[in-house]
PDB file of C-alpha atoms in Angstrom:
ATOM      1  CA  MET A   1      22.165  -7.663 -22.902  1.00 47.00           C
ATOM      2  CA  THR A   2      20.015  -5.859 -20.728  1.00 61.00           C
ATOM      3  CA  ALA A   3      18.942  -7.495 -17.302  1.00 78.00           C
ATOM      4  CA  GLU A   4      15.864  -8.494 -17.178  1.00 89.00           C
ATOM      5  CA  ARG A   5      14.035  -5.744 -14.450  1.00 91.00           C
ATOM      6  CA  CYS A   6      12.293  -7.316 -11.436  1.00 90.00           C
ATOM      7  CA  ALA A   7       8.184  -6.310 -12.392  1.00 91.00           C
ATOM      8  CA  ALA A   8       9.170  -7.799 -15.954  1.00 91.00           C
ATOM      9  CA  ALA A   9      10.123 -11.078 -13.837  1.00 91.00           C
ATOM     10  CA  CYS A  10       6.935 -10.704 -12.038  1.00 92.00           C
ATOM     11  CA  VAL A  11       4.769 -10.893 -14.740  1.00 93.00           C
ATOM     12  CA  ARG A  12       6.966 -13.136 -16.560  1.00 94.00           C
ATOM     13  CA  ARG A  13       6.540 -15.928 -13.308  1.00 93.00           C
ATOM     14  CA  GLY A  14       3.133 -14.843 -12.438  1.00 93.00           C
ATOM     15  CA  ASP A  15       4.088 -13.970  -8.824  1.00 93.00           C
ATOM     16  CA  PRO A  16       0.954 -13.846  -7.192  1.00 93.00           C
ATOM     17  CA  MET A  17      -0.009 -10.356  -5.924  1.00 96.00           C
ATOM     18  CA  THR A  18      -2.691 -11.973  -3.375  1.00 97.00           C
ATOM     19  CA  ALA A  19      -2.512 -11.212   0.443  1.00 97.00           C
ATOM     20  CA  THR A  20       1.149  -8.502   0.021  1.00 97.00           C
ATOM     21  CA  ALA A  21      -0.069  -5.492   1.289  1.00 98.00           C
ATOM     22  CA  PRO A  22       2.093  -4.433   4.574  1.00 97.00           C
ATOM     23  CA  PRO A  23       0.440  -4.351   8.088  1.00 97.00           C
ATOM     24  CA  VAL A  24      -0.223  -0.552   8.197  1.00 97.00           C
ATOM     25  CA  LEU A  25      -2.831   0.979  10.634  1.00 98.00           C
ATOM     26  CA  ARG A  26      -1.751   5.041  10.112  1.00 98.00           C
ATOM     27  CA  TRP A  27       0.581   6.872   7.934  1.00 98.00           C
ATOM     28  CA  LEU A  28       2.020  10.018   8.425  1.00 97.00           C
ATOM     29  CA  LEU A  29       2.378  12.023   4.657  1.00 97.00           C
ATOM     30  CA  VAL A  30       4.741  14.386   4.440  1.00 96.00           C
ATOM     31  CA  GLU A  31       4.796  16.535   1.561  1.00 95.00           C
ATOM     32  CA  GLN A  32       8.826  17.121  -0.306  1.00 92.00           C
ATOM     33  CA  PRO A  33       9.039  17.863  -3.778  1.00 89.00           C
ATOM     34  CA  LYS A  34      12.688  17.379  -4.540  1.00 82.00           C
ATOM     35  CA  ALA A  35      14.111  13.953  -5.761  1.00 80.00           C
ATOM     36  CA  TRP A  36      14.335  11.294  -2.870  1.00 79.00           C
ATOM     37  CA  GLY A  37      17.498   9.509  -1.922  1.00 78.00           C
ATOM     38  CA  PRO A  38      17.667   5.526  -1.585  1.00 76.00           C
ATOM     39  CA  ASP A  39      16.500   6.100   1.799  1.00 76.00           C
ATOM     40  CA  PRO A  40      14.052   8.653   1.138  1.00 71.00           C
ATOM     41  CA  TRP A  41      13.408   8.921   4.913  1.00 71.00           C
ATOM     42  CA  ARG A  42      16.755   9.832   5.639  1.00 72.00           C
ATOM     43  CA  ASP A  43      17.969  11.115   2.677  1.00 75.00           C
ATOM     44  CA  CYS A  44      15.629  14.184   1.651  1.00 81.00           C
ATOM     45  CA  ASP A  45      15.434  18.114   2.976  1.00 83.00           C
ATOM     46  CA  LEU A  46      13.874  17.418   6.588  1.00 88.00           C
ATOM     47  CA  PRO A  47      16.401  18.911   9.015  1.00 90.00           C
ATOM     48  CA  GLY A  48      18.010  15.871  10.979  1.00 90.00           C
ATOM     49  CA  PRO A  49      16.047  17.058  14.165  1.00 93.00           C
ATOM     50  CA  VAL A  50      13.181  16.601  12.357  1.00 92.00           C
ATOM     51  CA  ILE A  51      13.695  13.579  11.043  1.00 91.00           C
ATOM     52  CA  THR A  52      14.477  12.206  14.393  1.00 92.00           C
ATOM     53  CA  GLY A  53      11.525  13.182  15.886  1.00 93.00           C
ATOM     54  CA  LEU A  54       8.935  12.466  13.738  1.00 93.00           C
ATOM     55  CA  ALA A  55      10.724   8.522  13.488  1.00 92.00           C
ATOM     56  CA  GLU A  56      10.160   8.444  17.329  1.00 94.00           C
ATOM     57  CA  ARG A  57       6.732  10.191  17.314  1.00 94.00           C
ATOM     58  CA  ALA A  58       5.960   8.127  14.327  1.00 94.00           C
ATOM     59  CA  ALA A  59       6.694   4.857  16.364  1.00 95.00           C
ATOM     60  CA  SER A  60       4.892   5.947  19.254  1.00 95.00           C
ATOM     61  CA  VAL A  61       1.840   5.677  17.542  1.00 94.00           C
ATOM     62  CA  GLY A  62       1.988   2.889  15.224  1.00 95.00           C
ATOM     63  CA  ALA A  63       2.302   5.017  11.814  1.00 96.00           C
ATOM     64  CA  ARG A  64       3.897   4.514   8.800  1.00 95.00           C
ATOM     65  CA  VAL A  65       5.713   6.931   7.093  1.00 94.00           C
ATOM     66  CA  LEU A  66       5.672   8.345   3.580  1.00 95.00           C
ATOM     67  CA  LEU A  67       7.353  11.569   1.394  1.00 95.00           C
ATOM     68  CA  ILE A  68       4.757  12.615  -0.630  1.00 96.00           C
ATOM     69  CA  ARG A  69       4.808  14.897  -3.295  1.00 94.00           C
ATOM     70  CA  LYS A  70       3.072  15.933  -6.668  1.00 94.00           C
ATOM     71  CA  PRO A  71       3.361  14.596 -10.174  1.00 92.00           C
ATOM     72  CA  GLY A  72       5.807  17.369 -11.670  1.00 80.00           C
ATOM     73  CA  ARG A  73       7.874  18.367  -8.650  1.00 67.00           C
ATOM     74  CA  HIS A  74       5.829  21.112  -7.740  1.00 69.00           C
ATOM     75  CA  THR A  75       7.344  23.418  -4.916  1.00 66.00           C
ATOM     76  CA  ASP A  76       5.391  25.866  -4.009  1.00 70.00           C
ATOM     77  CA  ALA A  77       4.860  26.487  -0.114  1.00 75.00           C
ATOM     78  CA  PRO A  78       2.963  25.823   1.991  1.00 90.00           C
ATOM     79  CA  LEU A  79       3.643  22.505   2.327  1.00 93.00           C
ATOM     80  CA  ARG A  80       1.469  19.294   2.618  1.00 95.00           C
ATOM     81  CA  TRP A  81       1.422  16.692   5.572  1.00 96.00           C
ATOM     82  CA  ALA A  82      -1.424  14.111   6.110  1.00 97.00           C
ATOM     83  CA  TYR A  83      -2.506  12.437   9.194  1.00 97.00           C
ATOM     84  CA  VAL A  84      -4.139   9.194   7.918  1.00 98.00           C
ATOM     85  CA  ASP A  85      -6.538   6.496  10.211  1.00 98.00           C
ATOM     86  CA  SER A  86      -7.037   3.522   8.303  1.00 98.00           C
ATOM     87  CA  VAL A  87      -9.121   1.833  10.881  1.00 98.00           C
ATOM     88  CA  ARG A  88     -11.303   4.881  10.929  1.00 97.00           C
ATOM     89  CA  GLU A  89     -11.318   5.478   7.633  1.00 98.00           C
ATOM     90  CA  LEU A  90     -10.353   9.511   7.555  1.00 98.00           C
ATOM     91  CA  THR A  91      -7.496  11.297   6.612  1.00 98.00           C
ATOM     92  CA  TRP A  92      -6.668  15.179   8.434  1.00 98.00           C
ATOM     93  CA  TRP A  93      -4.623  17.183   5.627  1.00 97.00           C
ATOM     94  CA  SER A  94      -2.673  20.495   7.242  1.00 96.00           C
ATOM     95  CA  THR A  95      -0.246  22.617   5.515  1.00 95.00           C
ATOM     96  CA  PHE A  96       3.645  23.667   7.272  1.00 93.00           C
ATOM     97  CA  THR A  97       6.509  25.874   6.016  1.00 91.00           C
ATOM     98  CA  ASP A  98       8.637  25.250   9.163  1.00 93.00           C
ATOM     99  CA  PRO A  99       9.232  21.500   8.853  1.00 92.00           C
ATOM    100  CA  HIS A 100       9.925  21.572  12.888  1.00 94.00           C
ATOM    101  CA  ASP A 101       6.302  22.484  13.502  1.00 93.00           C
ATOM    102  CA  LEU A 102       5.867  18.751  12.400  1.00 93.00           C
ATOM    103  CA  LEU A 103       7.097  17.958  15.582  1.00 94.00           C
ATOM    104  CA  THR A 104       4.699  20.203  18.165  1.00 93.00           C
ATOM    105  CA  ALA A 105       1.482  19.726  15.949  1.00 94.00           C
ATOM    106  CA  PRO A 106      -1.398  17.802  16.673  1.00 94.00           C
ATOM    107  CA  TRP A 107      -1.857  14.234  15.283  1.00 93.00           C
ATOM    108  CA  PRO A 108      -4.696  14.589  13.537  1.00 94.00           C
ATOM    109  CA  SER A 109      -5.033  18.288  12.753  1.00 90.00           C
ATOM    110  CA  GLY A 110      -7.230  20.203  11.028  1.00 88.00           C
ATOM    111  CA  THR A 111     -10.913  18.535   9.858  1.00 92.00           C
ATOM    112  CA  PRO A 112     -10.791  14.895   9.133  1.00 96.00           C
ATOM    113  CA  THR A 113     -12.397  13.865   5.965  1.00 98.00           C
ATOM    114  CA  ALA A 114     -12.901  10.380   3.780  1.00 98.00           C
ATOM    115  CA  GLU A 115     -12.379  11.675   0.696  1.00 98.00           C
ATOM    116  CA  PRO A 116      -9.819   9.209  -1.746  1.00 98.00           C
ATOM    117  CA  ALA A 117      -6.627  10.309  -2.112  1.00 98.00           C
ATOM    118  CA  TYR A 118      -4.430   7.688  -4.237  1.00 98.00           C
ATOM    119  CA  LEU A 119      -0.589   7.680  -3.135  1.00 98.00           C
ATOM    120  CA  VAL A 120       1.709   5.968  -6.464  1.00 97.00           C
ATOM    121  CA  CYS A 121       4.758   4.305  -5.521  1.00 93.00           C
ATOM    122  CA  ALA A 122       7.737   6.675  -7.648  1.00 91.00           C
ATOM    123  CA  HIS A 123      10.871   5.843  -6.268  1.00 81.00           C
ATOM    124  CA  GLY A 124      13.415   5.343  -8.619  1.00 68.00           C
ATOM    125  CA  ARG A 125      16.346   5.595  -6.179  1.00 65.00           C
ATOM    126  CA  HIS A 126      14.809   2.663  -4.404  1.00 72.00           C
ATOM    127  CA  ASP A 127      13.702   0.652  -7.487  1.00 73.00           C
ATOM    128  CA  THR A 128      14.174   1.823 -10.742  1.00 85.00           C
ATOM    129  CA  CYS A 129      10.601  -0.002 -11.659  1.00 88.00           C
ATOM    130  CA  CYS A 130       8.615   2.045  -9.217  1.00 89.00           C
ATOM    131  CA  ALA A 131      10.099   5.139 -11.766  1.00 87.00           C
ATOM    132  CA  LEU A 132       9.150   3.267 -15.068  1.00 91.00           C
ATOM    133  CA  ARG A 133       5.779   2.379 -14.564  1.00 93.00           C
ATOM    134  CA  GLY A 134       5.000   4.607 -11.674  1.00 93.00           C
ATOM    135  CA  ARG A 135       5.466   7.655 -12.501  1.00 94.00           C
ATOM    136  CA  PRO A 136       3.622   7.278 -15.721  1.00 95.00           C
ATOM    137  CA  VAL A 137       0.800   6.134 -13.891  1.00 97.00           C
ATOM    138  CA  ALA A 138       0.579   8.831 -11.412  1.00 97.00           C
ATOM    139  CA  ALA A 139       0.804  11.312 -14.170  1.00 96.00           C
ATOM    140  CA  ALA A 140      -2.499   9.411 -15.684  1.00 97.00           C
ATOM    141  CA  LEU A 141      -4.242   9.349 -12.679  1.00 98.00           C
ATOM    142  CA  ALA A 142      -3.220  13.388 -11.549  1.00 97.00           C
ATOM    143  CA  ALA A 143      -4.404  14.506 -15.223  1.00 96.00           C
ATOM    144  CA  THR A 144      -7.912  13.894 -13.693  1.00 96.00           C
ATOM    145  CA  ARG A 145      -7.500  14.095 -10.410  1.00 97.00           C
ATOM    146  CA  PRO A 146      -4.771  16.513  -9.545  1.00 95.00           C
ATOM    147  CA  GLU A 147      -5.776  17.405  -5.991  1.00 95.00           C
ATOM    148  CA  ALA A 148      -6.517  13.399  -5.146  1.00 97.00           C
ATOM    149  CA  THR A 149      -2.928  12.084  -6.543  1.00 97.00           C
ATOM    150  CA  TRP A 150       0.286  11.754  -4.999  1.00 97.00           C
ATOM    151  CA  GLU A 151       3.571  10.098  -5.853  1.00 96.00           C
ATOM    152  CA  CYS A 152       5.338   8.307  -3.051  1.00 95.00           C
ATOM    153  CA  SER A 153       8.177   6.923  -1.677  1.00 93.00           C
ATOM    154  CA  HIS A 154       8.733   3.323  -1.125  1.00 91.00           C
ATOM    155  CA  VAL A 155       5.671   1.218  -0.096  1.00 93.00           C
ATOM    156  CA  GLY A 156       6.752  -2.366  -0.861  1.00 90.00           C
ATOM    157  CA  GLY A 157       6.606  -4.927  -3.393  1.00 90.00           C
ATOM    158  CA  ASP A 158       8.738  -3.118  -5.704  1.00 91.00           C
ATOM    159  CA  ARG A 159       7.854  -6.614  -8.200  1.00 92.00           C
ATOM    160  CA  PHE A 160       4.377  -5.215  -8.229  1.00 94.00           C
ATOM    161  CA  ALA A 161       4.724  -2.191 -10.077  1.00 90.00           C
ATOM    162  CA  ALA A 162       3.124   0.484 -10.488  1.00 95.00           C
ATOM    163  CA  ASN A 163       1.895  -0.083  -7.282  1.00 97.00           C
ATOM    164  CA  LEU A 164      -0.974   2.029  -6.102  1.00 98.00           C
ATOM    165  CA  VAL A 165      -2.161   2.995  -2.387  1.00 98.00           C
ATOM    166  CA  ALA A 166      -5.847   4.046  -1.748  1.00 98.00           C
ATOM    167  CA  LEU A 167      -6.439   5.692   1.259  1.00 98.00           C
ATOM    168  CA  PRO A 168      -7.966   6.531   3.943  1.00 98.00           C
ATOM    169  CA  HIS A 169      -9.048   2.531   3.670  1.00 98.00           C
ATOM    170  CA  GLY A 170      -5.392   0.924   3.286  1.00 98.00           C
ATOM    171  CA  PHE A 171      -5.825  -0.888  -0.237  1.00 98.00           C
ATOM    172  CA  TYR A 172      -2.962  -1.376  -2.058  1.00 98.00           C
ATOM    173  CA  PHE A 173      -3.151  -2.811  -5.935  1.00 98.00           C
ATOM    174  CA  GLY A 174      -0.197  -3.772  -8.418  1.00 98.00           C
ATOM    175  CA  GLN A 175       0.983  -3.824 -11.415  1.00 97.00           C
ATOM    176  CA  VAL A 176      -1.773  -0.909 -12.189  1.00 98.00           C
ATOM    177  CA  GLY A 177      -0.944   0.529 -15.550  1.00 97.00           C
ATOM    178  CA  VAL A 178      -1.457   3.416 -17.784  1.00 97.00           C
ATOM    179  CA  ASP A 179      -4.886   2.358 -19.308  1.00 97.00           C
ATOM    180  CA  ALA A 180      -6.402   0.907 -16.015  1.00 97.00           C
ATOM    181  CA  VAL A 181      -5.417   3.674 -13.491  1.00 98.00           C
ATOM    182  CA  THR A 182      -8.595   5.876 -14.266  1.00 98.00           C
ATOM    183  CA  GLY A 183     -11.144   2.798 -13.622  1.00 98.00           C
ATOM    184  CA  LEU A 184      -9.971   2.350 -10.894  1.00 98.00           C
ATOM    185  CA  ALA A 185     -10.049   5.138  -8.978  1.00 98.00           C
ATOM    186  CA  ASP A 186     -13.805   5.583 -10.733  1.00 98.00           C
ATOM    187  CA  ARG A 187     -14.659   2.490  -9.329  1.00 98.00           C
ATOM    188  CA  PHE A 188     -13.391   2.927  -6.047  1.00 98.00           C
ATOM    189  CA  GLU A 189     -14.944   6.082  -5.712  1.00 98.00           C
ATOM    190  CA  ALA A 190     -18.037   4.388  -6.371  1.00 98.00           C
ATOM    191  CA  GLY A 191     -17.370   2.103  -3.894  1.00 98.00           C
ATOM    192  CA  ARG A 192     -16.145  -0.736  -5.533  1.00 98.00           C
ATOM    193  CA  LEU A 193     -12.526  -2.524  -5.535  1.00 98.00           C
ATOM    194  CA  THR A 194     -10.679  -3.753  -8.678  1.00 98.00           C
ATOM    195  CA  VAL A 195      -9.897  -7.119  -7.799  1.00 98.00           C
ATOM    196  CA  PRO A 196      -8.053  -8.471 -10.565  1.00 97.00           C
ATOM    197  CA  LEU A 197      -5.392  -5.577  -9.020  1.00 98.00           C
ATOM    198  CA  LEU A 198      -5.768  -5.873  -5.554  1.00 98.00           C
ATOM    199  CA  ARG A 199      -2.984  -7.061  -3.468  1.00 98.00           C
ATOM    200  CA  GLY A 200      -5.187  -6.488  -0.453  1.00 98.00           C
ATOM    201  CA  ARG A 201      -5.618  -4.052   2.470  1.00 98.00           C
ATOM    202  CA  SER A 202      -3.066  -3.086   5.023  1.00 98.00           C
ATOM    203  CA  THR A 203      -5.954  -3.011   8.045  1.00 98.00           C
ATOM    204  CA  VAL A 204      -6.150  -6.644   8.188  1.00 98.00           C
ATOM    205  CA  THR A 205      -3.479  -9.926   8.256  1.00 98.00           C
ATOM    206  CA  ALA A 206      -2.298 -11.752   5.195  1.00 98.00           C
ATOM    207  CA  PRO A 207      -4.481 -14.762   5.761  1.00 98.00           C
ATOM    208  CA  VAL A 208      -7.857 -12.662   5.969  1.00 98.00           C
ATOM    209  CA  GLN A 209      -6.257 -10.562   2.992  1.00 98.00           C
ATOM    210  CA  ALA A 210      -6.504 -14.234   1.046  1.00 98.00           C
ATOM    211  CA  ALA A 211      -9.415 -15.135   1.912  1.00 98.00           C
ATOM    212  CA  GLN A 212     -11.209 -12.383   1.455  1.00 98.00           C
ATOM    213  CA  ARG A 213      -9.859 -12.905  -2.481  1.00 98.00           C
ATOM    214  CA  ILE A 214     -11.089 -16.049  -2.456  1.00 97.00           C
ATOM    215  CA  ALA A 215     -14.581 -15.126  -1.456  1.00 98.00           C
ATOM    216  CA  ARG A 216     -14.287 -12.086  -4.104  1.00 98.00           C
ATOM    217  CA  GLU A 217     -13.509 -14.329  -6.662  1.00 96.00           C
ATOM    218  CA  ARG A 218     -16.223 -16.908  -5.761  1.00 95.00           C
ATOM    219  CA  THR A 219     -18.769 -14.395  -5.650  1.00 96.00           C
ATOM    220  CA  GLY A 220     -18.141 -11.542  -7.919  1.00 97.00           C
ATOM    221  CA  GLU A 221     -18.299  -9.633  -4.610  1.00 98.00           C
ATOM    222  CA  ASP A 222     -16.718  -6.399  -5.163  1.00 98.00           C
ATOM    223  CA  ALA A 223     -17.775  -3.458  -2.740  1.00 98.00           C
ATOM    224  CA  VAL A 224     -14.879  -2.130  -0.423  1.00 98.00           C
ATOM    225  CA  HIS A 225     -16.635  -2.986   2.624  1.00 98.00           C
ATOM    226  CA  ALA A 226     -17.654  -6.710   1.815  1.00 98.00           C
ATOM    227  CA  TYR A 227     -16.162  -9.782   3.998  1.00 98.00           C
ATOM    228  CA  PRO A 228     -15.284  -8.107   6.913  1.00 98.00           C
ATOM    229  CA  PRO A 229     -13.204 -10.444   9.204  1.00 98.00           C
ATOM    230  CA  VAL A 230     -14.624 -11.951  12.425  1.00 98.00           C
ATOM    231  CA  SER A 231     -11.862 -14.445  13.492  1.00 98.00           C
ATOM    232  CA  VAL A 232      -8.842 -16.372  12.644  1.00 98.00           C
ATOM    233  CA  THR A 233      -8.010 -19.456  13.886  1.00 97.00           C
ATOM    234  CA  PRO A 234      -4.692 -21.347  13.615  1.00 96.00           C
ATOM    235  CA  LEU A 235      -4.742 -24.855  12.412  1.00 95.00           C
ATOM    236  CA  GLY A 236      -1.095 -25.203  12.180  1.00 91.00           C
ATOM    237  CA  ARG A 237       1.841 -24.310  10.806  1.00 92.00           C
ATOM    238  CA  ASP A 238       1.139 -22.293   7.772  1.00 95.00           C
ATOM    239  CA  ARG A 239      -2.571 -23.099   8.085  1.00 96.00           C
ATOM    240  CA  TRP A 240      -5.506 -21.086   9.228  1.00 97.00           C
ATOM    241  CA  SER A 241      -8.979 -21.227   9.449  1.00 98.00           C
ATOM    242  CA  VAL A 242     -10.881 -17.207   8.474  1.00 98.00           C
ATOM    243  CA  ALA A 243     -14.459 -16.628   9.077  1.00 98.00           C
ATOM    244  CA  LEU A 244     -15.507 -13.948   6.813  1.00 98.00           C
ATOM    245  CA  ASP A 245     -18.857 -11.885   7.687  1.00 98.00           C
ATOM    246  CA  GLY A 246     -21.157 -12.894   5.400  1.00 96.00           C
ATOM    247  CA  LEU A 247     -20.108 -16.141   4.204  1.00 96.00           C
ATOM    248  CA  PRO A 248     -22.140 -18.815   5.873  1.00 95.00           C
ATOM    249  CA  GLU A 249     -18.487 -20.826   6.747  1.00 96.00           C
ATOM    250  CA  PRO A 250     -15.022 -20.343   6.930  1.00 97.00           C
ATOM    251  CA  ILE A 251     -12.484 -20.758   4.047  1.00 97.00           C
ATOM    252  CA  ARG A 252      -9.545 -22.799   5.075  1.00 97.00           C
ATOM    253  CA  LEU A 253      -6.256 -21.797   4.046  1.00 97.00           C
ATOM    254  CA  ARG A 254      -2.535 -23.045   3.492  1.00 96.00           C
ATOM    255  CA  ALA A 255       0.321 -20.999   2.300  1.00 96.00           C
ATOM    256  CA  THR A 256       2.928 -22.315   0.474  1.00 94.00           C
ATOM    257  CA  PHE A 257       6.971 -20.921  -0.206  1.00 94.00           C
ATOM    258  CA  THR A 258       8.460 -21.119  -3.473  1.00 92.00           C
ATOM    259  CA  THR A 259      11.560 -19.576  -4.325  1.00 92.00           C
ATOM    260  CA  SER A 260      11.817 -16.991  -7.246  1.00 89.00           C
ATOM    261  CA  ASP A 261      14.382 -17.515 -10.261  1.00 88.00           C
ATOM    262  CA  SER A 262      15.657 -14.052 -10.205  1.00 87.00           C
ATOM    263  CA  PRO A 263      15.983 -11.195  -7.429  1.00 84.00           C
ATOM    264  CA  LEU A 264      12.788  -9.855  -6.572  1.00 85.00           C
ATOM    265  CA  THR A 265      13.907  -6.393  -6.861  1.00 84.00           C
ATOM    266  CA  CYS A 266      16.196  -4.795  -9.053  1.00 84.00           C
ATOM    267  CA  SER A 267      18.475  -3.719  -6.061  1.00 82.00           C
ATOM    268  CA  ALA A 268      18.816  -7.240  -4.870  1.00 83.00           C
ATOM    269  CA  THR A 269      21.574  -9.743  -5.159  1.00 81.00           C
ATOM    270  CA  ALA A 270      19.895 -13.106  -4.632  1.00 88.00           C
ATOM    271  CA  ASN A 271      16.642 -14.661  -5.330  1.00 88.00           C
ATOM    272  CA  SER A 272      14.241 -14.928  -2.589  1.00 87.00           C
ATOM    273  CA  ARG A 273      11.470 -16.978  -1.377  1.00 91.00           C
ATOM    274  CA  MET A 274       7.787 -15.898  -2.300  1.00 91.00           C
ATOM    275  CA  ARG A 275       4.530 -17.007  -0.166  1.00 94.00           C
ATOM    276  CA  SER A 276       1.463 -17.974  -1.593  1.00 95.00           C
ATOM    277  CA  PHE A 277      -2.449 -18.518  -0.105  1.00 96.00           C
ATOM    278  CA  THR A 278      -4.299 -21.616  -1.456  1.00 95.00           C
ATOM    279  CA  GLU A 279      -7.621 -22.714  -0.619  1.00 94.00           C
ATOM    280  CA  ASP A 280      -6.954 -25.985   2.378  1.00 89.00           C
ATOM    281  CA  THR A 281      -9.351 -28.683   1.165  1.00 79.00           C
ATOM    282  CA  GLU A 282      -7.996 -31.261   4.119  1.00 69.00           C
ATOM    283  CA  ASP A 283     -10.537 -32.549   6.144  1.00 57.00           C
ATOM    284  CA  THR A 284      -8.170 -32.863   9.371  1.00 49.00           C
ATOM    285  CA  GLU A 285      -7.016 -30.301  10.873  1.00 46.00           C
ATOM    286  CA  GLY A 286      -3.153 -29.994  12.655  1.00 42.00           C
TER     287      GLY A 286
END
């Protein structure tokens, strides 16, 4: 009997996706067309000194490094790279032929653009579900947006495959299917979010992501820039009060933890805790 894969187990359990976007303010995207190893950043065609230097440089500016490639793994030179600032909502694209140039090129380089780029995690050597579910989604989106669509290395949340990151804003979407991805991109380019598939935005903390989702579900508001955070006040262990611009009152939240009945990734060997957020209706603080 074939073991249940992590994405199927996630759907069966109904794991909450809300507030699962990891914190990322800046990104460094480096095109690498060939197959990626389990640790793509350390197991790719980039020379060792370039990997070390880029890792140090990215850490100095708080950027997350992702490898990218076009669906179909095109190998035409020059290759592309980008610096993305999700707070400013801008991307700077450049090209390289010698990867050592990435160590000395200014960050950012090139002309800034606010045009979207879509990263679909298709890193099968990290988690099988990312390949099985991510590659068809990337191919479907590339059929209508060939320049804006990329397969990417691990972004987190394997069990939510197919995972899509919409840049430059840093919105994470999960459980994206082939039939849904084009509509998701259409809405995003119109300034709207596909809220049922939204994991959160990487530029804000998990409590803010959770509060924004509650606000959107209350009001039906799906505008990209709706409900920016005003303040986050801790109310005690695993409890917060989050004030959002556009709401008359803060949203009070509580985080709860449960243990999964199976490993959360295809490569894991033990069950793990999962965090979810609910609206806190207690009257007392502390």
